[in-house]
Structures are given as C-alpha cells and as structure tokens.
Tab-separated table of C-alpha atoms in Angstrom:
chain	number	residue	atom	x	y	z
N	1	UNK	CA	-22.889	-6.619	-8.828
N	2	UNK	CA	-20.455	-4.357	-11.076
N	3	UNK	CA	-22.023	-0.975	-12.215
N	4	UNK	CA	-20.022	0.312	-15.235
N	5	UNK	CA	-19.631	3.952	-15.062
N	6	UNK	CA	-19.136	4.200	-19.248
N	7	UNK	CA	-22.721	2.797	-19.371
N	8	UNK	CA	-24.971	5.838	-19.442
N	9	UNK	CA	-22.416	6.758	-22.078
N	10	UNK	CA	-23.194	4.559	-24.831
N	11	UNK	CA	-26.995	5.000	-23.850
N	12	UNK	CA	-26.776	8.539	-24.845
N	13	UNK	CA	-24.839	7.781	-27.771
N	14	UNK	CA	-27.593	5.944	-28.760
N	15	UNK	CA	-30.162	8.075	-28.380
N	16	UNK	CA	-27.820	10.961	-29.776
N	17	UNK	CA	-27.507	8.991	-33.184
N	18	UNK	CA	-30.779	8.232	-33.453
N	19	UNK	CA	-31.967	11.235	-32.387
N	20	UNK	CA	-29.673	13.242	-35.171
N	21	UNK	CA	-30.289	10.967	-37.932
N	22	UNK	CA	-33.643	11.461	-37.452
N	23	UNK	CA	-32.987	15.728	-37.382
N	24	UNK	CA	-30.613	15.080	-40.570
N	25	UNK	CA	-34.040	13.823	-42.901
N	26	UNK	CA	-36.289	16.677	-41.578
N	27	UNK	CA	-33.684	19.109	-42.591
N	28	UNK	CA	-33.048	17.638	-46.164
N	29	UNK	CA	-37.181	17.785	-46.099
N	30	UNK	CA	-36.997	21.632	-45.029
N	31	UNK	CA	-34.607	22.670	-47.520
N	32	UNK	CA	-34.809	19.693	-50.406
N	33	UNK	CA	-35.723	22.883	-52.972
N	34	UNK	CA	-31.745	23.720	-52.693
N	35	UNK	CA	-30.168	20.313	-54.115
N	36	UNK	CA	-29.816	19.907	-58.129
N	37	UNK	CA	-29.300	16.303	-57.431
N	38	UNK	CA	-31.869	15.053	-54.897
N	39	UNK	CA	-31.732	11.511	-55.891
N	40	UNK	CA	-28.057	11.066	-55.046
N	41	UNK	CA	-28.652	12.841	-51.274
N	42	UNK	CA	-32.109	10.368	-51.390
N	43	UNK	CA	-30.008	7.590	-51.953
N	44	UNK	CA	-26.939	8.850	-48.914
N	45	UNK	CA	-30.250	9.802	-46.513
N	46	UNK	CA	-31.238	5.639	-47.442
N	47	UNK	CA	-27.530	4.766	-46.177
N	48	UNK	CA	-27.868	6.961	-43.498
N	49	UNK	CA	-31.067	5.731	-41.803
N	50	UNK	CA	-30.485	1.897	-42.341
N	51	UNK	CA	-26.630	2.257	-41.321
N	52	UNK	CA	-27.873	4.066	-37.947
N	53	UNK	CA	-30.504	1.647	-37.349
N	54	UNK	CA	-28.735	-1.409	-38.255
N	55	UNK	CA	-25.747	-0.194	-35.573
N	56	UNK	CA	-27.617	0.433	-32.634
N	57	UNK	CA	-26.218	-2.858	-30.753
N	58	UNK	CA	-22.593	-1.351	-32.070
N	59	UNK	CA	-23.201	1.590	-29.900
N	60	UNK	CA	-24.083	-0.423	-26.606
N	61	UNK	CA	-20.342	-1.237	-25.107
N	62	UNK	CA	-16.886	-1.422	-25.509
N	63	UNK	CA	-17.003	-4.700	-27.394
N	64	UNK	CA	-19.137	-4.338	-29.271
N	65	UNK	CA	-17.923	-0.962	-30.952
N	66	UNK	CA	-15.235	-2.761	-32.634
N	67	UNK	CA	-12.202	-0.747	-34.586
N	68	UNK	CA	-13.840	-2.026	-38.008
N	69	UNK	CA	-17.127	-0.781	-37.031
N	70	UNK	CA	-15.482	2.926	-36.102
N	71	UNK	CA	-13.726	3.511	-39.138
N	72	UNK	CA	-17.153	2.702	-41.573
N	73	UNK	CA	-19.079	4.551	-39.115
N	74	UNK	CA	-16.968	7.405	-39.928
N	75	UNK	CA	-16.542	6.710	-43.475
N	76	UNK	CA	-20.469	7.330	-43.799
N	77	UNK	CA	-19.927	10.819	-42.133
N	78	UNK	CA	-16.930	11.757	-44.398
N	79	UNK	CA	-18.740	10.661	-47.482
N	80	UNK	CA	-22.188	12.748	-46.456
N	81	UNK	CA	-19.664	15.932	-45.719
N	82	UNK	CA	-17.917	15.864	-49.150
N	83	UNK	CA	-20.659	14.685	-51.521
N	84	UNK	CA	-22.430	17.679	-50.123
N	85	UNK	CA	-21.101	20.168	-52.959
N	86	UNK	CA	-21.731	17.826	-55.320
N	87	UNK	CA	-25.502	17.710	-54.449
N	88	UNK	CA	-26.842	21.215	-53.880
N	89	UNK	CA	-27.199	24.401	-55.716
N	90	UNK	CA	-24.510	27.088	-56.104
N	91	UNK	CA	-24.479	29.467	-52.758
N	92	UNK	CA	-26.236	27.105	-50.719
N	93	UNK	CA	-22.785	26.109	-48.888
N	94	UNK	CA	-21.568	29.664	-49.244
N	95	UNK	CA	-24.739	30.902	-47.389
N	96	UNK	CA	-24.164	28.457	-44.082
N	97	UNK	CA	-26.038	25.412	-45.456
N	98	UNK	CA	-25.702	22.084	-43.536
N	99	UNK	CA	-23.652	19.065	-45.064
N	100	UNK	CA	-25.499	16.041	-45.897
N	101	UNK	CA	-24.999	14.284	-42.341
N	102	UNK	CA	-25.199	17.588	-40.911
N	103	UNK	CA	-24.507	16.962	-36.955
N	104	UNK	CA	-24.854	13.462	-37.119
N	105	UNK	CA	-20.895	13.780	-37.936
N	106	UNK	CA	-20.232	13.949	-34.275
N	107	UNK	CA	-21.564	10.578	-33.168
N	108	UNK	CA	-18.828	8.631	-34.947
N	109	UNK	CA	-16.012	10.920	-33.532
N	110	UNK	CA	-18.137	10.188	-29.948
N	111	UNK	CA	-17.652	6.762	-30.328
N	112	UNK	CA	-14.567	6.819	-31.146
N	113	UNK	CA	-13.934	9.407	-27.431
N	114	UNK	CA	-15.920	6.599	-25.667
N	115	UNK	CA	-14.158	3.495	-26.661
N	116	UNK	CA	-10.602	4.570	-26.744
N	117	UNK	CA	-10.383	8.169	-24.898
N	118	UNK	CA	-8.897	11.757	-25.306
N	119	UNK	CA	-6.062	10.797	-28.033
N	120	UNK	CA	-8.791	8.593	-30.222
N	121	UNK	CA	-11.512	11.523	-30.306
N	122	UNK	CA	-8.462	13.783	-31.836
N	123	UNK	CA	-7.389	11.356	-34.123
N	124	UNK	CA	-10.978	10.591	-35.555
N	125	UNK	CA	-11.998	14.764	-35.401
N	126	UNK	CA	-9.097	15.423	-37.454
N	127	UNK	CA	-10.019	13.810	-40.951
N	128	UNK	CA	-13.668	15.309	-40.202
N	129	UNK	CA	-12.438	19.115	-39.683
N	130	UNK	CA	-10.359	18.645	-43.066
N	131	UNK	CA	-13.559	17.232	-44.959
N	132	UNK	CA	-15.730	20.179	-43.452
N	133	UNK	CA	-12.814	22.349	-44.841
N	134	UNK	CA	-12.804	21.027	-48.312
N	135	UNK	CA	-16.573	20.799	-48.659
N	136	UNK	CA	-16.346	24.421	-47.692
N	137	UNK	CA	-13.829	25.479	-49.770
N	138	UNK	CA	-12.416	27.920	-47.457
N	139	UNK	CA	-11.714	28.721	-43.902
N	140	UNK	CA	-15.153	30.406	-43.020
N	141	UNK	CA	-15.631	31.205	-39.664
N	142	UNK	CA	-18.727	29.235	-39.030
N	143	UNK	CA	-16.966	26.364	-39.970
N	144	UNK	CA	-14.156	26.802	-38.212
N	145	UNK	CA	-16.150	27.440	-34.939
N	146	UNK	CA	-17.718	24.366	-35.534
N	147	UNK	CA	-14.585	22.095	-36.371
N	148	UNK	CA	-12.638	23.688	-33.488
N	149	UNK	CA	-15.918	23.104	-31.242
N	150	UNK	CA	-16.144	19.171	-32.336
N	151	UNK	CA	-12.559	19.089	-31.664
N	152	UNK	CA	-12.713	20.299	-28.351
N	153	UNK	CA	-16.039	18.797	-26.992
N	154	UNK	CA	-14.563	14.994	-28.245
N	155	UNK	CA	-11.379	15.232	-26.632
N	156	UNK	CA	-13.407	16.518	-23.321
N	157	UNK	CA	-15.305	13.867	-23.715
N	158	UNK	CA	-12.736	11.065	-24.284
N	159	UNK	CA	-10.435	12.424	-21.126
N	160	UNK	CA	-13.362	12.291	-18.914
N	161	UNK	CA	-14.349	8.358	-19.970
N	162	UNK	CA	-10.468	8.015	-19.020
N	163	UNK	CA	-10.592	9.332	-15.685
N	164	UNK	CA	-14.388	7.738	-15.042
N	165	UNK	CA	-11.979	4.497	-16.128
N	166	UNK	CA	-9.344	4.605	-13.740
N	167	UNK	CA	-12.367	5.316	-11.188
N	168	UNK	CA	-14.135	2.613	-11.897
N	169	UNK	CA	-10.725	0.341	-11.980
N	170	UNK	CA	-9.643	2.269	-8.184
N	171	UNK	CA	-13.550	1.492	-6.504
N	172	UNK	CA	-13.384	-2.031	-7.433
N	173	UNK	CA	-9.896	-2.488	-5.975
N	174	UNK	CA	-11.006	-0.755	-2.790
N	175	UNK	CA	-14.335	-2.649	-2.326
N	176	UNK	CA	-12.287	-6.158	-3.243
N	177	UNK	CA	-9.447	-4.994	-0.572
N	178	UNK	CA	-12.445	-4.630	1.918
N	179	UNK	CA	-14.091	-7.790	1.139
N	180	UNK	CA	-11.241	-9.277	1.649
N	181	UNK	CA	-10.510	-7.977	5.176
N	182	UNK	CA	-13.691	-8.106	6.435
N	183	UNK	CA	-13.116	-12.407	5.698
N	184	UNK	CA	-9.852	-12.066	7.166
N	185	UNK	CA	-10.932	-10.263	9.967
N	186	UNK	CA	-14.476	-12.558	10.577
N	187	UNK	CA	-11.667	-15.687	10.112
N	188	UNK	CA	-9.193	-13.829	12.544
N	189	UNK	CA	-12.198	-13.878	15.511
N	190	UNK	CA	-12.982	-17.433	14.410
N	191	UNK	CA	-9.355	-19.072	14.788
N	192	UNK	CA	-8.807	-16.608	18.139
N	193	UNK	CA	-12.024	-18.233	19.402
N	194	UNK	CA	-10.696	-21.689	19.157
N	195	UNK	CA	-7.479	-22.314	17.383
N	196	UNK	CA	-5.426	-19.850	18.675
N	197	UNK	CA	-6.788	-20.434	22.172
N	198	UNK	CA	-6.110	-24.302	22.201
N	199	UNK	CA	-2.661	-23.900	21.075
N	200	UNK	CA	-1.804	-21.555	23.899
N	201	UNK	CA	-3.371	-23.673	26.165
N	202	UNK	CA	-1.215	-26.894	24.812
N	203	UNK	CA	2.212	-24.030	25.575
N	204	UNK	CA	1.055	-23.328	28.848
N	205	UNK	CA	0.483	-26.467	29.811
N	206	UNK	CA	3.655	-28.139	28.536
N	207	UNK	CA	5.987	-26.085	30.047
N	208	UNK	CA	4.339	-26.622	33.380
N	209	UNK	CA	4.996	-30.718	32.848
N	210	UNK	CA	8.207	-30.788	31.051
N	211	UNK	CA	9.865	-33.391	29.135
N	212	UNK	CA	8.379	-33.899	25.885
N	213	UNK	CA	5.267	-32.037	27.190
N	214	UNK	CA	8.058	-29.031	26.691
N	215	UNK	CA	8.943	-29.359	23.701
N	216	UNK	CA	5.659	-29.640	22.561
N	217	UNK	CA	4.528	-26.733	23.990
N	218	UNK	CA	6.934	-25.315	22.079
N	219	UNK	CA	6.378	-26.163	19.211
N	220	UNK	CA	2.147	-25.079	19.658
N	221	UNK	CA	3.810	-21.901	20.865
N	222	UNK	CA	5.649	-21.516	17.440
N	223	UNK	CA	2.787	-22.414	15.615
N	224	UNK	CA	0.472	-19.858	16.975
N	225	UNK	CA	2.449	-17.330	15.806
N	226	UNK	CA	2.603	-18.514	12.590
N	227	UNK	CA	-0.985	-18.616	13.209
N	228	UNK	CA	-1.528	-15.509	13.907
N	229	UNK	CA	0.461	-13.834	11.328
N	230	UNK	CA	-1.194	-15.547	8.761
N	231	UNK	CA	-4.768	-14.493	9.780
N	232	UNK	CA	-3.520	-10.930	10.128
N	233	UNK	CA	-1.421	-10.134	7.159
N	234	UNK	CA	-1.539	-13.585	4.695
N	235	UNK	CA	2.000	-13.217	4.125
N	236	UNK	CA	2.990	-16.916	5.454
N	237	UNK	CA	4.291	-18.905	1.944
N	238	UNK	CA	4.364	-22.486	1.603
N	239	UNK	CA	7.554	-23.345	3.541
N	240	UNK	CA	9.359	-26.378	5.026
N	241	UNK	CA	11.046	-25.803	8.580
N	242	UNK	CA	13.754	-28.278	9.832
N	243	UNK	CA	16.425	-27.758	12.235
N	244	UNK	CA	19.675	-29.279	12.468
N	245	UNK	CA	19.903	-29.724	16.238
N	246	UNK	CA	23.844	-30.875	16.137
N	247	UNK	CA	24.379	-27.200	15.288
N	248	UNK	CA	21.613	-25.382	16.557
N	249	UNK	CA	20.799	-23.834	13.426
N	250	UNK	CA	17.607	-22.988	12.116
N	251	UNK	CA	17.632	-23.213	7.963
N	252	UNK	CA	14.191	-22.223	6.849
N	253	UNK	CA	13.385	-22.721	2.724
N	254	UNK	CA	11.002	-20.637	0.916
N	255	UNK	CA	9.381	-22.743	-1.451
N	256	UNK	CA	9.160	-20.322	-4.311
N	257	UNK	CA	7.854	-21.011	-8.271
N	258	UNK	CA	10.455	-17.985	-9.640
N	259	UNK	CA	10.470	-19.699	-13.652
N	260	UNK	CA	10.830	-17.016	-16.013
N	261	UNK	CA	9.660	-14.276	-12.615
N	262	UNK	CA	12.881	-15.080	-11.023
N	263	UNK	CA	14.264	-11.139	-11.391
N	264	UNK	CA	10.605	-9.744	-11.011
N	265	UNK	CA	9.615	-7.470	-8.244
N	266	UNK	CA	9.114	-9.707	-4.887
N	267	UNK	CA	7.435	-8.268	-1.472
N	268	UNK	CA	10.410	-8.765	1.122
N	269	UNK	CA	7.130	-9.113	4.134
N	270	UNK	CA	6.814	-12.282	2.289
N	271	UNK	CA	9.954	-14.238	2.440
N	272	UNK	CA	10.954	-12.892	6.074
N	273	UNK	CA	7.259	-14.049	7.491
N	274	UNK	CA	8.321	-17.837	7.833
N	275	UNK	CA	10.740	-16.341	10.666
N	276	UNK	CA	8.441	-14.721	12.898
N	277	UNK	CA	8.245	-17.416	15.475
N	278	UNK	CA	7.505	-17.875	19.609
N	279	UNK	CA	10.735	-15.835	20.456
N	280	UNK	CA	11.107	-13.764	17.339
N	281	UNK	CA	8.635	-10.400	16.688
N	282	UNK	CA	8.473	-9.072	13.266
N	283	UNK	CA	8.166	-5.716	12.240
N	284	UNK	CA	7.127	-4.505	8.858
N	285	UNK	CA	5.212	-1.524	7.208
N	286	UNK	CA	1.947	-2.762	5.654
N	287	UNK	CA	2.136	-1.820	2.450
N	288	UNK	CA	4.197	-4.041	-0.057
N	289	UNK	CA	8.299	-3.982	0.433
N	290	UNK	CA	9.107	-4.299	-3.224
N	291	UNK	CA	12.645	-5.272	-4.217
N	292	UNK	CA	13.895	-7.270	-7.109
N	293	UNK	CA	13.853	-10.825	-6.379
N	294	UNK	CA	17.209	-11.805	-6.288
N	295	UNK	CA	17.977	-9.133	-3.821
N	296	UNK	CA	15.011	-9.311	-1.663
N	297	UNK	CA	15.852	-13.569	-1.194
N	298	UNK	CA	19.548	-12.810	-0.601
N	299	UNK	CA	18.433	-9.999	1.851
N	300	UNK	CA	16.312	-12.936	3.359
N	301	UNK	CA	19.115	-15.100	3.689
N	302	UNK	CA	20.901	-12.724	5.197
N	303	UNK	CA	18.168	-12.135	7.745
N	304	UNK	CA	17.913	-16.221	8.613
N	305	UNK	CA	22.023	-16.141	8.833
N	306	UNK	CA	21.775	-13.219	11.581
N	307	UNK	CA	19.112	-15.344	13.246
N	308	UNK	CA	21.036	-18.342	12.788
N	309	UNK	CA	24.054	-16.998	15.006
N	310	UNK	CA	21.221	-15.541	17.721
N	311	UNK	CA	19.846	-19.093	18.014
N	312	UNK	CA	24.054	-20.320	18.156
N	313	UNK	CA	25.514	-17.541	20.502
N	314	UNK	CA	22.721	-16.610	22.217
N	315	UNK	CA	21.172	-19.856	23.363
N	316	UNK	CA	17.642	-21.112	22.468
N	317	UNK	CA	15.658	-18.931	25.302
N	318	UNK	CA	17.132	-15.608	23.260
N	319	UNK	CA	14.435	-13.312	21.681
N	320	UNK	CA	15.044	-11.620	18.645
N	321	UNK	CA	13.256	-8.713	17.061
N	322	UNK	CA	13.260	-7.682	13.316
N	323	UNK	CA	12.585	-4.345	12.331
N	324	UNK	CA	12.248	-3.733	8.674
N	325	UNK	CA	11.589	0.087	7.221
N	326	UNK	CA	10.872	0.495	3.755
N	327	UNK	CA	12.878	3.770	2.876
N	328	UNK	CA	12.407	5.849	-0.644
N	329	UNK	CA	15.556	4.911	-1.931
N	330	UNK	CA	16.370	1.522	0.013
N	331	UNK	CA	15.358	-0.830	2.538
N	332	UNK	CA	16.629	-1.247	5.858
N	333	UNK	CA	16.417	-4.997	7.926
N	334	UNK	CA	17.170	-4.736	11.631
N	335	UNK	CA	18.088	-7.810	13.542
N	336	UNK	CA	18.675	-7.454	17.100
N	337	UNK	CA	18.508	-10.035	20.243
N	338	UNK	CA	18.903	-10.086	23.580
N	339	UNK	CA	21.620	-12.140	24.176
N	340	UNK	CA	25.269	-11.620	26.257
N	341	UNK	CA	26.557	-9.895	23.261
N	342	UNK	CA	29.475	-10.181	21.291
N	343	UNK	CA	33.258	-9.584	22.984
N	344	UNK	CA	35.386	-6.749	21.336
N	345	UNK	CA	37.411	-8.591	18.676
N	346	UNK	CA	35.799	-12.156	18.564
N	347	UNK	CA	34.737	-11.702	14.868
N	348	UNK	CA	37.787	-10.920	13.863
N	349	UNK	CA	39.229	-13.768	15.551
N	350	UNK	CA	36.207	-15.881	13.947
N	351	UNK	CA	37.410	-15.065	10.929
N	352	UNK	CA	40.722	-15.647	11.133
N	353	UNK	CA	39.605	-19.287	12.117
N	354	UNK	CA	37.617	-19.774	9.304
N	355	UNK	CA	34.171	-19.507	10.312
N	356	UNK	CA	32.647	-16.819	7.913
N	357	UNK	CA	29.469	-16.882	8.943
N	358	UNK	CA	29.156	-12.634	9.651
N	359	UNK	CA	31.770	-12.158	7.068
N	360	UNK	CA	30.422	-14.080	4.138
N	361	UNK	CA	26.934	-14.811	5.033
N	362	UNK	CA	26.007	-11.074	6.202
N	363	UNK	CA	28.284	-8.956	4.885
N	364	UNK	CA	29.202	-10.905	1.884
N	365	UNK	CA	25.466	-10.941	0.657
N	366	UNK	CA	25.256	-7.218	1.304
N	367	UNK	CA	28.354	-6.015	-0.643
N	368	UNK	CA	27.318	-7.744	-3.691
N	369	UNK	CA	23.951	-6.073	-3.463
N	370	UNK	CA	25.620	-2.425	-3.616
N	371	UNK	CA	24.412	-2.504	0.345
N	372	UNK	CA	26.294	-2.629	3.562
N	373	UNK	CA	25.566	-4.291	6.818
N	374	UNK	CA	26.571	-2.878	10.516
N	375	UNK	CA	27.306	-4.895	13.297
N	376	UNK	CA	26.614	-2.708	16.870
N	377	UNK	CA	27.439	-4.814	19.990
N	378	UNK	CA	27.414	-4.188	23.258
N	379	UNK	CA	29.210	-7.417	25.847
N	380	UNK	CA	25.648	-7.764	28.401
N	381	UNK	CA	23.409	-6.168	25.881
N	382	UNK	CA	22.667	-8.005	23.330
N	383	UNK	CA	23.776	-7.275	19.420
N	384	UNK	CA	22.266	-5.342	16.847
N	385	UNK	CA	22.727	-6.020	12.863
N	386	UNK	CA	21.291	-3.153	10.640
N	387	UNK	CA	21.325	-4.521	6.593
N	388	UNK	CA	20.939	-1.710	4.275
N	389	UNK	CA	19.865	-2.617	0.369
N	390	UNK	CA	19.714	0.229	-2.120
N	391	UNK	CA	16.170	-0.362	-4.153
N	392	UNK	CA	17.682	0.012	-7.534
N	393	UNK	CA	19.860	-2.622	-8.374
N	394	UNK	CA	22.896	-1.946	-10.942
N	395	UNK	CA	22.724	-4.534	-13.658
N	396	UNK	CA	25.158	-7.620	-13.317
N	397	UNK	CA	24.293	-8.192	-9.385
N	398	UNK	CA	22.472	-11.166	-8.427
C-alpha cells in the first residue's frame, strides 16, 4: 500500500476553502451597512459559495486540480478583489476594509503551491498582489504586509510539497530496492540449497571419473558460477556461448536490443558478467558502471580479447581475474592470469607476423576510445592488462 505524503495537503485545502468561504459571508453580513451596491456583492457571494462547493472533488489530488480548473479558480478571486471598489462606500477600503473574497484569495494561489510547487505559487501570487494593489489604490502598508505575506507563505508552501515529492519518490525506491533483495536473497538460499549444490556435486564427481564425465563437470562447474552471479547481482544478459575449439578461443555475444538506445548510457557490470566463469573471478563495485554504449561494448570486447589470449597462451587450466574500478573521471578494467607470462619482445615479434590480436584488438579499441591500455608482464608470473576509458566521450568516437 502507497501512502501519498501530498494527501493531508489537499484535505486541508479543503477544509481551508470551505472553511473561508464560509468566514467571507459572515463578514459581508457584519459589515453589509458599508456597500452602496449590495446586490452586485449578493450576486459575487452566490458565485462564491456554489463555485467552492461545486469544486470540492477539484481540491482532492493532483489530477483532479487540472490547469483549467486553477486559472477559473483564480479568476473568481481576482474578480471578488477588484469589483470590491466598485461595491462599497467611499473610505471603507481606505479604512482597512476586506475585499469581497477577503482571505479566501489564498486558497487558489494554495492550489496552485500544491499541484505544481515553489515557482507555480509565485506565478499565481503575483497577479493577486497587483489586484490587491489596484483595488487599493495605493501601496498601504497593510496591504503590502499582506501581499508580501501571501507571497511568502505560497512559495513556502509549494517548496516544501517539492521536497515531501522527491521524498516520497526516494522511500518508494528504497522499499522496492529492498523488496527486491529480500526475493533475491530468499531465491539465493533456495538455489544454494539445491541447485547450486547438485551442480558442484556433478564437478566433483566428473573430474574424479574423467573422460566425458570431465568435461562435464566442467561445464556444471561453469554453470554454477553463472549461477551464482546471477542470484547475487542479476547482471547475467541473455547470451549465447560457443567456443571454437580449433583455436581455443572463447567468443562470447551479448545479445543486446540497442535500436534507437544504441549511444545511451549502458552498465559495463552487465556486458562483462557473461565472462565470469569456473576459472575466471570478477570484480566490480556494486553500484552501476555507467559508460556510453558504444564504449562500454568495445571496452567489453576488449576484455573477451585479453581473455581470449589467456585461454590461447596460457592453456585451459589458467585462472584469470578481472578487476574493474569505477573512477570519477574514467573506468579502469584489469585483466590478469596466472599463466608463464609473456617473453620480452614476443609482441613485437607477433606483430611483425601479422597477428594483431594485442595490437588491434586491445590497444586498437582503446586508442579510439581516447583510452590507453598497459601491458605488465613478468616471464613465470603471469601477465597483467590494465584498460583505461575516459567517461566522457569526445563526439565522433564509436
């Protein structure tokens, strides 16, 4: 159940109008000996009381308190201020007399606070401060107390409706997020219970018989991870997994709708979650690592090219470990394995062969993104690939 926090609002604005409509008749009653034309403040006191009644349900939410309904609810109030000379006897105004509506003016500039905030109450409190000016004739001080004090308590009011808004909006983010963790979390124990146990049973066991027992165990093994990292973070996407066995490579595609959202903001957790496997970890923050979306899926390529040459170079029984920090002007992927390393000068003799897999697949990617990518290798320890993308992209790179 929603509780809207703008509801107690309209009730009092309500009760307000009603309540000063009401206070507007016993006051023409009180001092009805001061008009020379009663029938014409009869007839605007007729108006008044059938208008308020008539637009209670106007005053009951949002919706219903329409734009149309605003300005004739404060058309009524400007009309009651300036026919108010017209009615009454000389000196009445000029010795503090009320005007016609008398302070059932505020409740339309209320309304208008309420339904559209701070900049809406001083928009509708203008044109009422100039009527209360004419209909006075001159700048008394009474009057300007109570324009400036109108002004003021609307535009309070309207800035406090838009803070009570973004609330409102904030607390039913944070009890959704909850919700949907505690599922996530009452899902996690479920799968753990059975799932997640089965499959690491199936591992176990196939790599104690062998054979194709091995390779299935494998592939459980690969699958609990994916598994898992589903039921923790929901970041797995649809995706297709093949590998070309000739080669040894793994190619892993993202099936992604981008249509017309191809160049909007993309979470980079998302597209380098398919990778996480049985021998690779991943590493990521756990709030959203926004970049635009053709650099976050050629960062992502990148990634699967630097695991590509782990899974080549390294051998299949490598583990690999991505790191990814989400920095306040870029983001920064770290790839790193344990394999024998890379000898001082093969890539440059890789290169000069042809294969461009580091040069054009890594670094290539990178340099077009305004980035840069560092290769650190050590021959027995394994090799380390740090890819650095700047957040703001200069237009023109894809």
């Amino acid at each position: 159940m929603r509780m809207s926090v703008e509801l107690p609002l309209w009730r009092a604005l309500a009760g307000y109008r009603l309540l000063t409509m009401l206070y507007a008749l016993g006051l023409f009653a009180a001092v009805h000996e001061n008009f020379d034309r009663p029938g014409i403040a009869l007839a605007y006191f007729a108006v008044l009381f059938v208008w308020t009644l008539a637009t209670l349900p106007r005053v009951q939410n949002a919706a219903a308190c329409t734009k149309r309904f605003l300005a004739v609810d404060l058309t009524v109030a400007l009309t009651g201020i300036v026919l108010t000379p017209l009615v009454v006897k000389d000196g009445f105004i000029d010795h503090g007399g009320p005007t016609l509506p008398s302070i059932w003016t505020a409740g339309p500039v209320l309304a208008f606070a309420i339904k559209g905030g701070w900049r809406w109450a001083a928009f509708a409190s203008t044109p009422v401060a100039v009527a209360n000016l004419i209909e006075r004739g001159h700048p008394a001080r009474d009057t300007v107390h109570n324009v400036v004090l109108v002004w003021v308590a609307s535009i309070a009011i309207g800035y406090v409706v838009e803070v009570a808004r973004a609330s409102e909006r904030t607390l039913a983010r944070a009890l959704e997020i909850e919700a949907t963790t505690r599922e996530r979390e009452r899902l996690a124990r479920d799968i753990h219970d059975g799932v997640l146990q089965v499959l690491a049973m199936v591992q176990r066991r196939g790599a104690v018989l062998g054979g194709e027992a091995a390779e299935l165990g494998r592939l459980a093994g690969e699958q609990e991870v994916a598994l898992r990292t589903l039921v923790s973070g929901g970041l797995v996407p649809v995706s297709r997994v093949s590998e070309d066995e000739a080669e040894g490579a793994v190619v892993r595609v993202v099936d992604e709708d981008t249509g017309d959202d191809a160049d909007a903001p993309a979470d980079l957790r998302a597209l380098l979650a398919p990778f996480a496997a049985a021998r690779v970890n991943l590493a990521e923050p756990g709030a959203p690592v926004l970049l635009p979306g053709p650099a976050a899926r050629e960062l992502a390529a990148a990634v699967g090219a630097a695991l590509d040459n782990v899974r080549r170079h390294a051998g299949p029984d490598a583990r690999a470990w991505i790191l990814v920090e989400d920095e306040p002007g870029e983001v920064i992927v770290t790839v790193r394995d344990d394999g024998p390393g890379i000898p001082e000068g093969r890539l440059a003799q890789a290169e000069g062969e042809g294969r461009l897999g580091v040069a054009q697949s890594i670094r290539g990617r990178l340099r077009d993104l305004g980035g840069s990518a560092e290769l650190i290798s050590t021959p027995g320890q394994g090799t380390e690939v740090e890819l650095t993308v700047p957040k703001e992209q200069k237009a023109g790179r894809r």
